[in-house]
Amino acid sequence: MKRFFLIRHAQSESNAGIIINQNHLINLTELGIKQAETLSAKLIKMLPNPQAVFVSPYIRTAQTAKPYLTKLGRESQLIDALQEFNMLNFQRIERKCLAEIRVMADEFWATDNAHRDSDQTDSFDEFVTRVKTARQAFAQMDDGDYVVFTHGMWIGMLVWQLLHADGQKVHDKRAFAAYELAVRPNNCDVYLLTISDNGEQIGKLHSDDNDKSLIM
């Protein structure tokens, strides 16, 4: 059996309402750095020797993984398909307030699945395919435990695909937008994806209020 511990990155500049960088260059905040340190202490107890640690091409996942990797004495491996949904062109939003950006996002969700905000951004169809590509890569890996630092909307899409068994509903762009917003993971939330002869299953891990360790 394969177990993939999927982790949303710690608090980033954009999570804190600071829009100063392109999506792939968004850094963690000071709070995010502290969150990553706290998470690493839990992970090292639960997963002291994973098969591999994966990050996305976006710097905030590497920054979140760094304290854990330091404790492991290991390097991360990059998986391009873990990249977050890059929905809006930075040049269009860099001088906008959050309220204006939300309007632009709503307009994007109302478009067809092939629509791209610019040549530098993704269509919804491309995002669906990217998450499926990562799942296919996971399925080809050896049995064991893996730690995966990725993004909130990415995890939402993976759950969405499993929820609808890769059926046509997966391609309902507006339905996904509403679903994802309602269930979006918090920063440093951990989900467990298992792949076995029985297929793929996913569930959320949570912190025990007494010892603050990650448990099922």
Short mmCIF file of C-alpha atoms in Angstrom, two decimals:
data_model
loop_
_atom_site.label_atom_id
_atom_site.label_comp_id
_atom_site.label_asym_id
_atom_site.label_seq_id
_atom_site.Cartn_x
_atom_site.Cartn_y
_atom_site.Cartn_z
CA MET A 1 0.00 0.00 0.00
CA LYS A 2 1.10 3.56 -0.76
CA ARG A 3 0.35 6.43 1.61
CA PHE A 4 0.65 10.05 0.52
CA PHE A 5 0.47 12.73 3.21
CA LEU A 6 -0.78 15.77 1.28
CA ILE A 7 -0.02 19.08 3.00
CA ARG A 8 -1.21 22.54 2.12
CA HIS A 9 1.67 25.02 2.47
CA ALA A 10 1.89 27.35 5.46
CA GLN A 11 0.49 30.88 5.38
CA SER A 12 1.69 32.75 2.31
CA GLU A 13 1.75 36.42 1.39
CA SER A 14 -1.36 36.00 -0.73
CA ASN A 15 -3.18 34.17 2.10
CA ALA A 16 -2.43 37.25 4.22
CA GLY A 17 -3.82 39.55 1.53
CA ILE A 18 -0.45 40.72 0.20
CA ILE A 19 -0.34 40.67 -3.60
CA ILE A 20 3.26 41.53 -4.49
CA ASN A 21 4.57 38.50 -6.38
CA GLN A 22 3.67 36.23 -9.26
CA ASN A 23 2.03 33.01 -8.14
CA HIS A 24 5.16 30.85 -8.26
CA LEU A 25 7.20 33.47 -6.34
CA ILE A 26 4.82 34.03 -3.43
CA ASN A 27 6.69 33.58 -0.14
CA LEU A 28 5.59 32.49 3.31
CA THR A 29 4.84 35.18 5.88
CA GLU A 30 6.57 35.27 9.28
CA LEU A 31 3.55 33.41 10.66
CA GLY A 32 3.85 30.89 7.85
CA ILE A 33 7.49 30.21 8.73
CA LYS A 34 6.46 29.53 12.34
CA GLN A 35 3.64 27.26 11.14
CA ALA A 36 6.12 25.28 9.04
CA GLU A 37 8.39 24.81 12.07
CA THR A 38 5.48 23.59 14.20
CA LEU A 39 4.36 21.21 11.46
CA SER A 40 7.87 19.80 11.05
CA ALA A 41 7.98 18.79 14.71
CA LYS A 42 4.79 16.77 14.25
CA LEU A 43 5.84 15.24 10.95
CA ILE A 44 9.24 14.07 12.17
CA LYS A 45 7.53 12.07 14.92
CA MET A 46 4.96 10.53 12.62
CA LEU A 47 7.10 10.12 9.48
CA PRO A 48 10.79 9.89 10.46
CA ASN A 49 11.80 8.05 7.29
CA PRO A 50 9.50 8.62 4.31
CA GLN A 51 10.21 7.15 0.91
CA ALA A 52 10.41 10.67 -0.51
CA VAL A 53 9.33 14.26 0.10
CA PHE A 54 7.75 16.07 -2.85
CA VAL A 55 7.19 19.78 -3.46
CA SER A 56 5.53 21.79 -6.20
CA PRO A 57 7.40 24.31 -8.42
CA TYR A 58 6.01 27.13 -6.24
CA ILE A 59 8.44 28.48 -3.65
CA ARG A 60 5.98 28.46 -0.77
CA THR A 61 5.83 24.66 -0.77
CA ALA A 62 9.63 24.40 -0.63
CA GLN A 63 9.69 26.91 2.24
CA THR A 64 7.06 24.89 4.12
CA ALA A 65 8.98 21.66 3.60
CA LYS A 66 12.37 23.09 4.60
CA PRO A 67 12.21 22.62 8.42
CA TYR A 68 11.05 19.01 8.02
CA LEU A 69 13.73 18.29 5.42
CA THR A 70 16.36 19.79 7.71
CA LYS A 71 15.29 17.41 10.48
CA LEU A 72 15.38 14.49 8.05
CA GLY A 73 18.72 15.50 6.54
CA ARG A 74 17.12 14.98 3.13
CA GLU A 75 16.38 16.88 -0.08
CA SER A 76 12.95 17.29 -1.64
CA GLN A 77 11.95 16.10 -5.09
CA LEU A 78 10.08 18.38 -7.49
CA ILE A 79 6.85 17.25 -9.15
CA ASP A 80 5.60 19.81 -11.67
CA ALA A 81 2.08 18.37 -11.55
CA LEU A 82 1.70 19.51 -7.91
CA GLN A 83 1.52 23.12 -9.11
CA GLU A 84 -1.43 25.15 -7.86
CA PHE A 85 -4.18 26.35 -10.22
CA ASN A 86 -2.77 29.54 -11.76
CA MET A 87 -6.04 31.21 -12.56
CA LEU A 88 -5.49 34.98 -12.97
CA ASN A 89 -2.66 36.84 -14.69
CA PHE A 90 -0.49 38.66 -12.13
CA GLN A 91 -0.16 41.72 -14.35
CA ARG A 92 -3.93 42.12 -14.18
CA ILE A 93 -4.24 41.80 -10.39
CA GLU A 94 -1.02 43.25 -8.92
CA ARG A 95 -2.53 46.67 -8.27
CA LYS A 96 -6.00 45.44 -7.37
CA CYS A 97 -7.53 45.15 -3.92
CA LEU A 98 -8.84 41.79 -2.72
CA ALA A 99 -12.46 42.75 -3.42
CA GLU A 100 -11.59 43.53 -7.05
CA ILE A 101 -9.67 40.29 -7.40
CA ARG A 102 -12.64 38.31 -6.08
CA VAL A 103 -14.82 39.88 -8.79
CA MET A 104 -12.28 38.87 -11.42
CA ALA A 105 -12.18 35.34 -10.01
CA ASP A 106 -15.98 35.10 -10.13
CA GLU A 107 -15.86 36.19 -13.76
CA PHE A 108 -13.29 33.50 -14.49
CA TRP A 109 -15.44 30.74 -12.96
CA ALA A 110 -18.31 31.80 -15.23
CA THR A 111 -16.28 31.11 -18.39
CA ASP A 112 -15.98 27.81 -20.28
CA ASN A 113 -13.51 25.11 -19.25
CA ALA A 114 -10.98 25.94 -21.97
CA HIS A 115 -10.78 29.66 -21.09
CA ARG A 116 -7.39 31.01 -20.01
CA ASP A 117 -6.90 34.44 -18.47
CA SER A 118 -3.62 34.76 -20.40
CA ASP A 119 -0.92 32.68 -22.06
CA GLN A 120 0.80 32.44 -18.65
CA THR A 121 -2.19 30.98 -16.79
CA ASP A 122 -4.17 27.73 -16.73
CA SER A 123 -7.52 26.70 -18.08
CA PHE A 124 -9.77 24.63 -15.84
CA ASP A 125 -9.33 21.64 -18.14
CA GLU A 126 -5.55 21.92 -17.79
CA PHE A 127 -5.86 21.96 -14.01
CA VAL A 128 -8.08 18.85 -14.00
CA THR A 129 -5.54 17.05 -16.18
CA ARG A 130 -2.59 18.14 -14.03
CA VAL A 131 -4.04 16.65 -10.85
CA LYS A 132 -4.86 13.41 -12.70
CA THR A 133 -1.26 13.32 -13.94
CA ALA A 134 0.03 13.50 -10.36
CA ARG A 135 -2.35 10.73 -9.28
CA GLN A 136 -1.08 8.54 -12.10
CA ALA A 137 2.51 9.20 -11.02
CA PHE A 138 1.65 8.32 -7.43
CA ALA A 139 0.08 5.04 -8.54
CA GLN A 140 3.34 3.99 -10.22
CA MET A 141 5.46 4.49 -7.10
CA ASP A 142 6.62 1.74 -4.76
CA ASP A 143 4.67 0.94 -1.62
CA GLY A 144 5.52 3.12 1.36
CA ASP A 145 4.94 6.54 2.88
CA TYR A 146 5.42 9.81 0.97
CA VAL A 147 5.11 13.43 2.12
CA VAL A 148 3.71 15.87 -0.43
CA PHE A 149 3.76 19.65 0.01
CA THR A 150 1.21 21.19 -2.33
CA HIS A 151 -1.67 23.67 -2.41
CA GLY A 152 -5.22 24.12 -1.15
CA MET A 153 -7.07 24.20 -4.44
CA TRP A 154 -4.93 21.31 -5.73
CA ILE A 155 -5.98 19.14 -2.78
CA GLY A 156 -9.57 20.22 -3.35
CA MET A 157 -9.40 19.05 -6.97
CA LEU A 158 -7.95 15.68 -5.98
CA VAL A 159 -10.76 15.15 -3.44
CA TRP A 160 -13.29 16.33 -6.06
CA GLN A 161 -12.03 13.78 -8.59
CA LEU A 162 -12.23 10.91 -6.10
CA LEU A 163 -15.62 12.08 -4.83
CA HIS A 164 -17.03 11.85 -8.36
CA ALA A 165 -14.99 8.77 -9.40
CA ASP A 166 -13.47 10.72 -12.32
CA GLY A 167 -16.92 11.01 -13.89
CA GLN A 168 -18.34 13.87 -15.93
CA LYS A 169 -19.21 15.87 -12.80
CA VAL A 170 -15.47 16.49 -12.31
CA HIS A 171 -15.61 18.86 -15.30
CA ASP A 172 -18.41 21.01 -13.84
CA LYS A 173 -16.35 24.15 -13.34
CA ARG A 174 -18.89 26.19 -11.40
CA ALA A 175 -19.82 23.31 -9.12
CA PHE A 176 -16.16 22.72 -8.31
CA ALA A 177 -15.63 26.41 -7.52
CA ALA A 178 -18.43 26.36 -4.93
CA TYR A 179 -17.32 23.02 -3.48
CA GLU A 180 -13.65 23.96 -3.24
CA LEU A 181 -14.36 27.24 -1.50
CA ALA A 182 -16.47 25.44 1.12
CA VAL A 183 -13.89 22.74 1.92
CA ARG A 184 -10.56 24.47 1.23
CA PRO A 185 -7.87 23.18 3.62
CA ASN A 186 -6.34 25.53 6.14
CA ASN A 187 -2.64 26.24 5.92
CA CYS A 188 -0.64 23.16 7.00
CA ASP A 189 -3.70 20.89 6.99
CA VAL A 190 -2.76 17.29 6.18
CA TYR A 191 -4.76 14.83 4.07
CA LEU A 192 -3.93 11.14 3.74
CA LEU A 193 -4.30 9.58 0.29
CA THR A 194 -3.95 5.79 0.25
CA ILE A 195 -3.55 3.76 -2.92
CA SER A 196 -4.03 0.01 -2.67
CA ASP A 197 -5.62 -2.87 -4.55
CA ASN A 198 -8.95 -1.41 -3.42
CA GLY A 199 -8.27 1.86 -5.23
CA GLU A 200 -7.72 5.40 -3.93
CA GLN A 201 -9.09 6.73 -0.66
CA ILE A 202 -8.56 10.07 1.02
CA GLY A 203 -9.27 11.45 4.47
CA LYS A 204 -8.24 14.46 6.51
CA LEU A 205 -5.87 14.15 9.45
CA HIS A 206 -6.34 16.41 12.45
CA SER A 207 -4.52 17.49 15.61
CA ASP A 208 -5.25 15.90 18.94
CA ASP A 209 -6.03 18.69 21.41
CA ASN A 210 -3.99 17.01 24.13
CA ASP A 211 -0.66 16.21 22.50
CA LYS A 212 -0.99 18.22 19.26
CA SER A 213 0.20 15.27 17.20
CA LEU A 214 -1.32 14.31 13.89
CA ILE A 215 -3.77 11.43 14.18
CA MET A 216 -6.38 9.73 12.02
#
